[in-house]
Short mmCIF file of C-alpha atoms in Angstrom, two decimals:
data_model
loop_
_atom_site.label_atom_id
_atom_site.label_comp_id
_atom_site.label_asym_id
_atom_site.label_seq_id
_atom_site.Cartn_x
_atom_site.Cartn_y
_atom_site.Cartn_z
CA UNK A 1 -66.45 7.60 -21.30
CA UNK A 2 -63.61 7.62 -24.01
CA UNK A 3 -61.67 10.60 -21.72
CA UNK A 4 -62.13 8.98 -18.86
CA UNK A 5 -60.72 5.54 -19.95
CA UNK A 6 -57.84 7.75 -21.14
CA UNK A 7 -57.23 9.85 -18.14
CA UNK A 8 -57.22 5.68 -16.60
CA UNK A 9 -55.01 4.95 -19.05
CA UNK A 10 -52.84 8.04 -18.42
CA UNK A 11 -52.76 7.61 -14.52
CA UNK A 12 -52.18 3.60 -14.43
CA UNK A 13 -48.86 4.87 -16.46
CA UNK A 14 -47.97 7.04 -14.37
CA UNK A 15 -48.33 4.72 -11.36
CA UNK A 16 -46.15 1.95 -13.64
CA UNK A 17 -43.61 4.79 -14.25
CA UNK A 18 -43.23 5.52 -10.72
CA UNK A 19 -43.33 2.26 -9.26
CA UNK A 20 -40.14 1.21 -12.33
CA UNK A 21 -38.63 4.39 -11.14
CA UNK A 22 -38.97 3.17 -6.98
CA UNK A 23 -38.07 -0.22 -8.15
CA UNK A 24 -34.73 0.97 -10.25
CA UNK A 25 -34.16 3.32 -7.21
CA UNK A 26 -34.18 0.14 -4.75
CA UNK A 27 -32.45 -2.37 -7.28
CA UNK A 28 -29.29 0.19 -7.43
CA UNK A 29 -29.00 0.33 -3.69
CA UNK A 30 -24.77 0.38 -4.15
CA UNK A 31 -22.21 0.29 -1.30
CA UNK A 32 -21.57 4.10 -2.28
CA UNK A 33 -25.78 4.03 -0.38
CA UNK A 34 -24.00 1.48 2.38
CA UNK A 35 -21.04 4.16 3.07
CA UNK A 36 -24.19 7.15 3.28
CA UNK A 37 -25.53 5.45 6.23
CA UNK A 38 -22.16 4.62 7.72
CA UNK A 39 -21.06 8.24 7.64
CA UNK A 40 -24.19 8.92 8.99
CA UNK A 41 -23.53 7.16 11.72
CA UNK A 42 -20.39 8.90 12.31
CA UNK A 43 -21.63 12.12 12.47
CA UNK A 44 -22.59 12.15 16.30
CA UNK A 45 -19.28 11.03 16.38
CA UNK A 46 -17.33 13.92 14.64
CA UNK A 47 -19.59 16.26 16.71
CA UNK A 48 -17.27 14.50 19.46
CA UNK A 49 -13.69 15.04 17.86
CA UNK A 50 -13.65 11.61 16.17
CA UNK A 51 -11.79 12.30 12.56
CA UNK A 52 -13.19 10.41 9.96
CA UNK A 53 -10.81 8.57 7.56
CA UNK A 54 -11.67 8.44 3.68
CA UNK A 55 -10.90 4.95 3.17
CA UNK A 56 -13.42 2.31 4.25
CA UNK A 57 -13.80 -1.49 3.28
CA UNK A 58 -17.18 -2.13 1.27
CA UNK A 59 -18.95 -5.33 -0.99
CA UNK A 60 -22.04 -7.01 -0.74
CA UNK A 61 -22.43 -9.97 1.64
CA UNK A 62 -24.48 -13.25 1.95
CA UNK A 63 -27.17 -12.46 5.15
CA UNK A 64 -25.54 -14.08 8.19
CA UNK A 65 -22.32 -14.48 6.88
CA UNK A 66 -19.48 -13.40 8.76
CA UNK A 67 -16.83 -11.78 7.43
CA UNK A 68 -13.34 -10.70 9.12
CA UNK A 69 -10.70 -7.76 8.30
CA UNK A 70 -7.22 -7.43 9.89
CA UNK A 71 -6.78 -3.91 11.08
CA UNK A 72 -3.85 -1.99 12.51
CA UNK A 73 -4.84 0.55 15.79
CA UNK A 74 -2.20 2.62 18.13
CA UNK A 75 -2.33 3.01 21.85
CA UNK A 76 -3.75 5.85 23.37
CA UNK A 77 -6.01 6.77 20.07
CA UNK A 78 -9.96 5.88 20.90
CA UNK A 79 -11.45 4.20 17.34
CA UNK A 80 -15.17 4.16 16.16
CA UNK A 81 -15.94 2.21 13.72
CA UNK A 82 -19.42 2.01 11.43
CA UNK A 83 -21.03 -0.21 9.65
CA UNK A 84 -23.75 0.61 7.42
CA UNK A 85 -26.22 -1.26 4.67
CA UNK A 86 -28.47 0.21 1.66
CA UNK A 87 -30.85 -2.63 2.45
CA UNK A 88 -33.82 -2.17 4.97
CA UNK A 89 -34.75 -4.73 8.04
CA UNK A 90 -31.32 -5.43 8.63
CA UNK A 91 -29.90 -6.65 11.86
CA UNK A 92 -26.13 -6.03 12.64
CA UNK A 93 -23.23 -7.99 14.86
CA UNK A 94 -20.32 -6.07 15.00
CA UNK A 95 -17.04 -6.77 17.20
CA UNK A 96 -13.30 -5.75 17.45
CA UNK A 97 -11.30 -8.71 19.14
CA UNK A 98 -7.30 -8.12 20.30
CA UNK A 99 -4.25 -10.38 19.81
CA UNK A 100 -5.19 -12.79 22.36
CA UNK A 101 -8.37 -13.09 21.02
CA UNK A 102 -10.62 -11.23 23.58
CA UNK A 103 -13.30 -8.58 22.98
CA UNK A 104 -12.72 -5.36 23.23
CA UNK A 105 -15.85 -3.78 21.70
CA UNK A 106 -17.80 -0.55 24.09
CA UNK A 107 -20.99 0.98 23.45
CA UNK A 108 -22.24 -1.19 20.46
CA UNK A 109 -25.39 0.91 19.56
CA UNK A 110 -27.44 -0.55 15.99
CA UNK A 111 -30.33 2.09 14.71
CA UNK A 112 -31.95 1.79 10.97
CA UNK A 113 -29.56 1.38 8.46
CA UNK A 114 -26.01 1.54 10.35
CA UNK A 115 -24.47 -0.09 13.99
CA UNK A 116 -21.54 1.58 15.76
CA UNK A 117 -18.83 0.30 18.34
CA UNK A 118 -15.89 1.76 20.34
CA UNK A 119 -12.67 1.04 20.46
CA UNK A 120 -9.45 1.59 22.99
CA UNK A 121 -7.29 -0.28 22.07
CA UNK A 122 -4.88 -1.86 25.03
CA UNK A 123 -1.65 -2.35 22.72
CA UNK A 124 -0.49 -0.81 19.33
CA UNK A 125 -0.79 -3.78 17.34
CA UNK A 126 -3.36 -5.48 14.62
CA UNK A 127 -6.80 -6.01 15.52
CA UNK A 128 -9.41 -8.54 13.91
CA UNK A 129 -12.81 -6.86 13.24
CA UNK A 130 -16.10 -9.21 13.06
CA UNK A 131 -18.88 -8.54 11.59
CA UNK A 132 -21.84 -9.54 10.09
CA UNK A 133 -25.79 -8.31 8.63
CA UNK A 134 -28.73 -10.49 8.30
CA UNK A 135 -31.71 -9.52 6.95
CA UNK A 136 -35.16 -11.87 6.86
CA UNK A 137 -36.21 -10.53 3.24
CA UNK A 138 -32.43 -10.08 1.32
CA UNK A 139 -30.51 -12.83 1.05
CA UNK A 140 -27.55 -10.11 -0.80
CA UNK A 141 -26.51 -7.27 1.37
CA UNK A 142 -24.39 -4.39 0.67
CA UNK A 143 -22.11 -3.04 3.14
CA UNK A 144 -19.60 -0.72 4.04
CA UNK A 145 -17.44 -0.14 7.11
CA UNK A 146 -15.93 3.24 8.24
CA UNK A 147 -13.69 4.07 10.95
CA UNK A 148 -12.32 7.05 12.82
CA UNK A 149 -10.38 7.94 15.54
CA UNK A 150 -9.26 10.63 18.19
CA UNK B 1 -20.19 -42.76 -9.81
CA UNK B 2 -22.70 -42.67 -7.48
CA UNK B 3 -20.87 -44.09 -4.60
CA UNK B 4 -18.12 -41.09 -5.16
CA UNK B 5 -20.89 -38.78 -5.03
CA UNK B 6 -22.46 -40.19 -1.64
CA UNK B 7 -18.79 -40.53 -0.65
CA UNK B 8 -17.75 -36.79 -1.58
CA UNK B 9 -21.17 -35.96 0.57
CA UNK B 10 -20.14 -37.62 3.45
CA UNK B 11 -16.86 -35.71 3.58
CA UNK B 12 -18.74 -32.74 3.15
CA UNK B 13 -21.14 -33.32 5.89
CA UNK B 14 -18.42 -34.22 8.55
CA UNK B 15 -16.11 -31.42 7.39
CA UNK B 16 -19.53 -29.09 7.94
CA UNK B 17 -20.11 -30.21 11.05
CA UNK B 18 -16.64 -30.74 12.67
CA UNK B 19 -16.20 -26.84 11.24
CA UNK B 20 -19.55 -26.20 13.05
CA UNK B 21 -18.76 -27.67 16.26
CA UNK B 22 -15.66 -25.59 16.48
CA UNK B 23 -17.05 -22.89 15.72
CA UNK B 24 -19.63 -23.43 18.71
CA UNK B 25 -16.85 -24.54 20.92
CA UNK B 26 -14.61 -21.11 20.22
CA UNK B 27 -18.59 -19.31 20.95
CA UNK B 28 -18.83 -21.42 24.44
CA UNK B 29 -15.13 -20.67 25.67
CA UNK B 30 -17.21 -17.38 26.48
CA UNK B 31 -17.84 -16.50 29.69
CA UNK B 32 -18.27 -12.67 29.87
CA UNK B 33 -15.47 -11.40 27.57
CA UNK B 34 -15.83 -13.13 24.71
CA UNK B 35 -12.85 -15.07 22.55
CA UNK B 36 -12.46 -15.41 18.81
CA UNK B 37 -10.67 -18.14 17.52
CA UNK B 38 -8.91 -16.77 13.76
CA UNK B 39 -8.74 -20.58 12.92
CA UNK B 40 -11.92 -21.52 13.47
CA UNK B 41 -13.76 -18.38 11.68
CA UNK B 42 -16.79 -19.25 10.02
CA UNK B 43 -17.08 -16.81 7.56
CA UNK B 44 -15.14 -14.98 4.85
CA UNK B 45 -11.79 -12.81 5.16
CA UNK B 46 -11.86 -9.28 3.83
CA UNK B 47 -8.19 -9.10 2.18
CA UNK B 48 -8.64 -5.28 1.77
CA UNK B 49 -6.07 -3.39 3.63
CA UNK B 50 -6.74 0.03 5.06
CA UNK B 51 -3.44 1.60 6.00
CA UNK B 52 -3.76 4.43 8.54
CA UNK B 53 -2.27 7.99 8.09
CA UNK B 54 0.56 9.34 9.35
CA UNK B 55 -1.53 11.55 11.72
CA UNK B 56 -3.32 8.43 13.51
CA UNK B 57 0.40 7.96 14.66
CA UNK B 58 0.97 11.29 15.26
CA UNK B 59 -1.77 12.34 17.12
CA UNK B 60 -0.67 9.43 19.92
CA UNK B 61 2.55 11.28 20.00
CA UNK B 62 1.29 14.45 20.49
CA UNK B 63 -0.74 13.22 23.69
CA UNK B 64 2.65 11.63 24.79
CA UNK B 65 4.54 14.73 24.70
CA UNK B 66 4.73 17.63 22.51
CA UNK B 67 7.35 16.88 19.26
CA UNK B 68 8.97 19.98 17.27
CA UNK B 69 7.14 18.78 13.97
CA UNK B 70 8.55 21.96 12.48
CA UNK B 71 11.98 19.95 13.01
CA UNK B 72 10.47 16.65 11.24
CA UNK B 73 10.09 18.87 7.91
CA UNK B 74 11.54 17.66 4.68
CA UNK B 75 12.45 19.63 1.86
CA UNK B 76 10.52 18.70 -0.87
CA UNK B 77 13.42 18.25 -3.64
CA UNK B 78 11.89 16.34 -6.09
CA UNK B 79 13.36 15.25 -9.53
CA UNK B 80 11.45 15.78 -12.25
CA UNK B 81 10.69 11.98 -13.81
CA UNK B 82 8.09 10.67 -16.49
CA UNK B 83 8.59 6.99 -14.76
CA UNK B 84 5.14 6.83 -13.10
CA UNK B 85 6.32 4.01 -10.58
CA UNK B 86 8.37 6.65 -8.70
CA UNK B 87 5.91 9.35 -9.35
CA UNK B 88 3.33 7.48 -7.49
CA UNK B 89 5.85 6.72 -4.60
CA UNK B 90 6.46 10.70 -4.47
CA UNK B 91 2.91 11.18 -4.43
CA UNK B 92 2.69 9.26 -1.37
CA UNK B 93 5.41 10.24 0.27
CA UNK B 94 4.54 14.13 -0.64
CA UNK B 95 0.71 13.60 1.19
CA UNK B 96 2.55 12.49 4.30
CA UNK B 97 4.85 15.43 4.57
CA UNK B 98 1.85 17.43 4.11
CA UNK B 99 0.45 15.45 7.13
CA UNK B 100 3.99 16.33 9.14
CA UNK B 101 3.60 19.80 7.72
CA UNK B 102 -0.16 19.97 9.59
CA UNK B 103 0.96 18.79 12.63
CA UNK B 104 3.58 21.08 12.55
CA UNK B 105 0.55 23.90 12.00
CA UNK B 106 3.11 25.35 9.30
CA UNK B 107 1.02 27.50 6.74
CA UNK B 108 3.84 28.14 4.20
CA UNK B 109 4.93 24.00 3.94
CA UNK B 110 1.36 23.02 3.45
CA UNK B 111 0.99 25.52 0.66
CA UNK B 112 4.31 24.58 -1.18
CA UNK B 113 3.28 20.76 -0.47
CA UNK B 114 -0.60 21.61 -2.12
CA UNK B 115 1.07 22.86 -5.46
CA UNK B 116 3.54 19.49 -5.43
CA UNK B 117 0.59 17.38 -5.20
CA UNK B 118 -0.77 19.20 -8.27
CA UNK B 119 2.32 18.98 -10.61
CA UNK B 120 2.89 15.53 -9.10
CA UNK B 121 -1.23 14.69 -10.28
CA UNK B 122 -0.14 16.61 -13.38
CA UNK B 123 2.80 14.41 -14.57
CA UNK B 124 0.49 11.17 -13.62
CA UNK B 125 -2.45 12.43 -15.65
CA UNK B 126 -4.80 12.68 -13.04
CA UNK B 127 -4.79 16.56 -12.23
CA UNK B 128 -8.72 16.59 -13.30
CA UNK B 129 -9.59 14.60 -10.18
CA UNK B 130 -6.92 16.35 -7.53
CA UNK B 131 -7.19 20.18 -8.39
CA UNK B 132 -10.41 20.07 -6.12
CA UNK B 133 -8.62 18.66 -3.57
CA UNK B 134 -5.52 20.93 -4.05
CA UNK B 135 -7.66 23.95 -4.41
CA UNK B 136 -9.31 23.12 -0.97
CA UNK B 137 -5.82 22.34 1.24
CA UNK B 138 -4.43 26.14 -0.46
CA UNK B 139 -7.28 28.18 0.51
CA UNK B 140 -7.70 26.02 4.17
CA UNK B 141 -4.02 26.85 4.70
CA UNK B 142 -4.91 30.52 4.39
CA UNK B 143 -7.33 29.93 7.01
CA UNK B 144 -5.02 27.88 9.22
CA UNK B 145 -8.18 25.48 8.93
CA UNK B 146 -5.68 22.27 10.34
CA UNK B 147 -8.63 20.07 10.60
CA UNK B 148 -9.87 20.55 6.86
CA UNK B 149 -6.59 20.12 5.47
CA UNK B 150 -6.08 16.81 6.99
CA UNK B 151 -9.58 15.65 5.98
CA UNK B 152 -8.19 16.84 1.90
CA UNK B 153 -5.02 15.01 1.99
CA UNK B 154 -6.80 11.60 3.10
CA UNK B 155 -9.24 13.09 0.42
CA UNK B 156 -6.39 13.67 -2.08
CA UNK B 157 -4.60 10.37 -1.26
CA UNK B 158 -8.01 7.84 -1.66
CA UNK B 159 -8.69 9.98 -4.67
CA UNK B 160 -5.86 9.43 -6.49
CA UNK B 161 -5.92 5.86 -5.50
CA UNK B 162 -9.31 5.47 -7.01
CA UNK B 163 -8.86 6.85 -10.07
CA UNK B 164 -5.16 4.55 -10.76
CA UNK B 165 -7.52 1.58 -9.89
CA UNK B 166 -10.36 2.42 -11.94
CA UNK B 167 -7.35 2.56 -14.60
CA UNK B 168 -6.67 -0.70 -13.70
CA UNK B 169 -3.07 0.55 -12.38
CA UNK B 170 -3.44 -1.42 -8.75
CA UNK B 171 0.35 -1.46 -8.54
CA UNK B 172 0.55 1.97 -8.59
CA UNK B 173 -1.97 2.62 -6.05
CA UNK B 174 -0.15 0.35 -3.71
CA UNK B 175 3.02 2.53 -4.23
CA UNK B 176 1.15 5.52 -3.30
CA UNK B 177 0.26 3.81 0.13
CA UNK B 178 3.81 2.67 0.41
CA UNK B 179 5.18 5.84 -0.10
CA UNK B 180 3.24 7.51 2.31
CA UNK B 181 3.60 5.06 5.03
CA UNK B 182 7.70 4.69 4.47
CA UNK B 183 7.45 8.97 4.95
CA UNK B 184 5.00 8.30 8.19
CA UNK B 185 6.98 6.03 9.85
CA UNK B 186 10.74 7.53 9.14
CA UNK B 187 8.99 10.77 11.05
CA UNK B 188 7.34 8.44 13.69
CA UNK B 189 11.01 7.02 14.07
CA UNK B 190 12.83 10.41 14.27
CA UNK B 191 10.42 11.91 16.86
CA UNK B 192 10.14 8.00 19.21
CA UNK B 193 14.58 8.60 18.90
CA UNK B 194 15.06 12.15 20.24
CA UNK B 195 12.96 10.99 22.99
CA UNK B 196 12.98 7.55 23.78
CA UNK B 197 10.29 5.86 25.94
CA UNK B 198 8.65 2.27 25.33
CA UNK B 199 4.92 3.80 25.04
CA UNK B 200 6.17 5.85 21.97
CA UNK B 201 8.72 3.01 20.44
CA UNK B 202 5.68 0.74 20.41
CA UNK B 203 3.99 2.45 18.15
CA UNK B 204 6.25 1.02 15.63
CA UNK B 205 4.77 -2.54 16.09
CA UNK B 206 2.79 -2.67 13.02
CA UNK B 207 3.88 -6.19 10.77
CA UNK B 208 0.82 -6.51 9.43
CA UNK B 209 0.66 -3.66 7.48
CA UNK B 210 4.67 -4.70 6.20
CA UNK B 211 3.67 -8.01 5.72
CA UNK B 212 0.56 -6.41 3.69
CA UNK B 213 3.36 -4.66 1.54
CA UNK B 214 5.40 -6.85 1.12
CA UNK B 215 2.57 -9.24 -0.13
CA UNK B 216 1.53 -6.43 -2.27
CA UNK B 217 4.70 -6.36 -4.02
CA UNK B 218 4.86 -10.06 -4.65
CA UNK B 219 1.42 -9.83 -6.40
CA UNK B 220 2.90 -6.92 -8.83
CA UNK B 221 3.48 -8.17 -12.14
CA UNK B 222 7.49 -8.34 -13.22
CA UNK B 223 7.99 -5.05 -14.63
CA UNK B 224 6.67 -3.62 -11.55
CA UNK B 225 8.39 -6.19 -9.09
CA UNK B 226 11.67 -5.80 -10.97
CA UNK B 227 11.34 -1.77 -10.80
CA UNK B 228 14.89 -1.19 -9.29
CA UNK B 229 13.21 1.04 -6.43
CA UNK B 230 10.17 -1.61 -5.74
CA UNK B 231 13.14 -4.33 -5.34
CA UNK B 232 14.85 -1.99 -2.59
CA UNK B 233 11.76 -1.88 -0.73
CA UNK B 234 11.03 -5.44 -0.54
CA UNK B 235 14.45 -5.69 1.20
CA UNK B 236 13.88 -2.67 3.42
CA UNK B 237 10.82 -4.20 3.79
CA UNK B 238 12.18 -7.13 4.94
CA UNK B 239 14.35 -5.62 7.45
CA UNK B 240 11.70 -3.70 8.95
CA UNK B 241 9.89 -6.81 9.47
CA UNK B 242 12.72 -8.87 11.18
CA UNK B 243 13.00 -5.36 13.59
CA UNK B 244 9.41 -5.28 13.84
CA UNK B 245 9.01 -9.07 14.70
CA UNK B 246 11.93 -9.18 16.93
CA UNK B 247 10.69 -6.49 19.20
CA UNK B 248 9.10 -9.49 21.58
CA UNK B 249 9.87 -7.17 24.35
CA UNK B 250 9.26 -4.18 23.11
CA UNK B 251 11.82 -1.80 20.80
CA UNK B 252 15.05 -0.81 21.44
CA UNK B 253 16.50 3.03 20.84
CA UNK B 254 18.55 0.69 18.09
CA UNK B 255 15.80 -0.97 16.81
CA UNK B 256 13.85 2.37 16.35
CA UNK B 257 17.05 4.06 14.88
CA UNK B 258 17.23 0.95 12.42
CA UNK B 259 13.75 1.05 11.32
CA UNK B 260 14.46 4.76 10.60
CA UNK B 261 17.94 4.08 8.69
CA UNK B 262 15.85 1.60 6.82
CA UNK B 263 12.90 4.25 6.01
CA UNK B 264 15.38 6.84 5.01
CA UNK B 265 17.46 5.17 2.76
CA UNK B 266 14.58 3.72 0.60
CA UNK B 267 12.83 7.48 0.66
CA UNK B 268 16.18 8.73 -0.85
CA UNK B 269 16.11 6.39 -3.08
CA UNK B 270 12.20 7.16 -4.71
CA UNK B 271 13.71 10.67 -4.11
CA UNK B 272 16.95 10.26 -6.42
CA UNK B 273 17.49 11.48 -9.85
CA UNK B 274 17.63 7.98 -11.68
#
């Protein structure tokens, strides 16, 4: 009776320890977890010629918010850009708009963690990028946006 | 007190909802193709700038023609300087020769630029964190592995970056960018003048990134803003801008020999011995 109240004992800790350990491992979901996914959304991508810059913009978001970065393209390059999350459930919006304000997005495509777009861009010139993640159980979201180009 | 408060709410709410209505107008403009209205965004601005590579330029001007890169070479004749404001302008400018130096699919320059980048890393203190980096663009070379290289001087570049800002030295990242993009764009300029066409000139249409700069610089504190090579490029700066921004109908073969005067003359002076 005594060992087997122990061996209880010893399992329920083990459970606790594992379930602080899952926990810790969800709690430090970081943008570096956010810029995983996004290059793993590029990789199809590369496969196609795309090359992948090491800069990207990251932070944690508000779900639903929208959030807007400036961003220089060239004629005649094609850009991809991806956005990926560390959070799960998450639903994505993501769009590239020109100087007079009109979409340009192609092939938006959203799976799991990351959503990916197209760009060729009509002009060499700045370019606004919109974008946004909502989730129904995070009300925090980290991000991270990646881009490459051909 | 309490009629401020209901007052200050009442602002509030109309503010809200005249934002929100605009918001849904600049949404209902769409038909098809939708618009976005910069004014009326509902949401945050990221300020972060990303500033492309030289070889996102350059790989548009390979698929309009085929430039000598080998001709768009630099020497590398650097002084030898403990003032870490130039330093990190070299370092810049060095990773976009290397980029110039790819393109150009020369073995022997991207070697000689990999062991720059390490005694430039080595007189900011941050050779720990390149040599990697370094290491991998040498033994790529050997390969003629053009692809990998690139990848390890964006790699180098953001690394170096990183590490200035996690030593809280933002100003000198930003003069790493600016350094590489003044080297970028006075090659972008030489190769658009030899031969002139309006698809290659406007490639040079980039303000925002200048006015980024520019902005940059005004946000350094004094020391930094008053470096006598940080003041020269807020004028070139400046110029480039009024070139840029005057290029309504596209670029001139003047403009796009300015903008490279401009480039040149501020490179020289990072480059010069005092």
């Amino acid at each position: 009776m005594y060992l087997s109240t122990r061996s209880i004992l010893q399992s329920a800790a083990l459970v606790a320890a594992a379930f602080i350990t899952l926990s810790a491992a969800l709690s430090h979901a970081t943008v570096d977890d956010a810029h995983g996914f996004a290059m793993e959304a590029a990789m199809p991508f590369v496969e196609q010629g795309f090359i992948v810059r090491e800069d990207y913009w990251n932070g944690e978001v508000k779900t639903g918010q929208k959030l807007m970065i400036k961003h220089q393209m060239f004629k005649g390059n094609e850009y991809a850009f991806w956005l990926g999350t560390a959070n799960e459930g998450v639903t994505f919006e993501l769009k590239v708009y020109d100087e007079n304000k009109k979409e340009i997005t192609i092939d938006a495509k959203s799976s799991g963690a990351f959503a990916s777009i197209r760009v060729n861009p009509p002009k060499t010139g700045t370019y606004t990028i919109v974008f946004s993640l909502t989730s129904k159980k995070e009300t925090g979201l980290y991000w991270a946006l990646a881009y490459g180009y051909r | 007190m309490k009629r401020s408060s209901l007052y200050q709410m009442a602002v509030l709410t109309a503010a809200t909802a005249l934002f929100t209505i605009t918001a849904l107008c600049a949404q209902a403009t769409s038909t098809g193709a939708q618009q976005f209205d910069p004014l009326a965004f509902p949401g945050n601005v990221v300020d972060d700038v990303v500033v492309p590579v030289p070889s996102e330029v350059f790989s548009v001007l390979d698929k309009l023609g085929e430039p000598n890169w080998r001709q768009e070479l630099r020497k590398l004749d650097l002084p030898k300087t403990a003032d870490r404001t130039k330093l990190a302008l070299m370092f810049g400018m060095v990773v976009a020769e290397g980029f110039v130096a790819v393109q150009a699919e020369d073995k022997e320059e991207v070697k000689d630029i990999g062991r720059e980048v390490i005694d430039l890393a080595t007189a900011l203190g941050l050779v720990k964190s390149v040599r990697p980096h370094a290491q991998a663009i040498l033994d790529a070379a050997d390969k003629e592995d053009w692809k990998s290289i690139r990848k390890e001087f964006d790699l180098t570049q953001k690394t170096v970056r990183d590490s200035m800002e996690q030593m809280k030295d933002v100003d000198l990242s930003q003069c790493v960018s600016m350094g590489g993009w003044l080297r970028g764009t006075a090659s972008v300029t030489s190769v658009v003048t030899k031969n002139f066409s309006a698809d290659r000139a406007e490639l040079l249409n980039q303000p925002m990134l200048v006015e980024h700069f520019i902005s940059t610089i005004n946000k350094m504190g004094s020391s930094m803003k008053e470096h006598v090579v940080v003041s020269d490029i807020t004028k070139g700066l400046a110029t480039i801008l009024s070139r840029m921004e005057g290029a309504v109908d596209g670029f001139s073969k003047d403009s796009v020999r300015d903008i490279g005067k401009t480039c040149d003359s501020l490179l020289n002076g990072i480059k010069a011995a005092k």
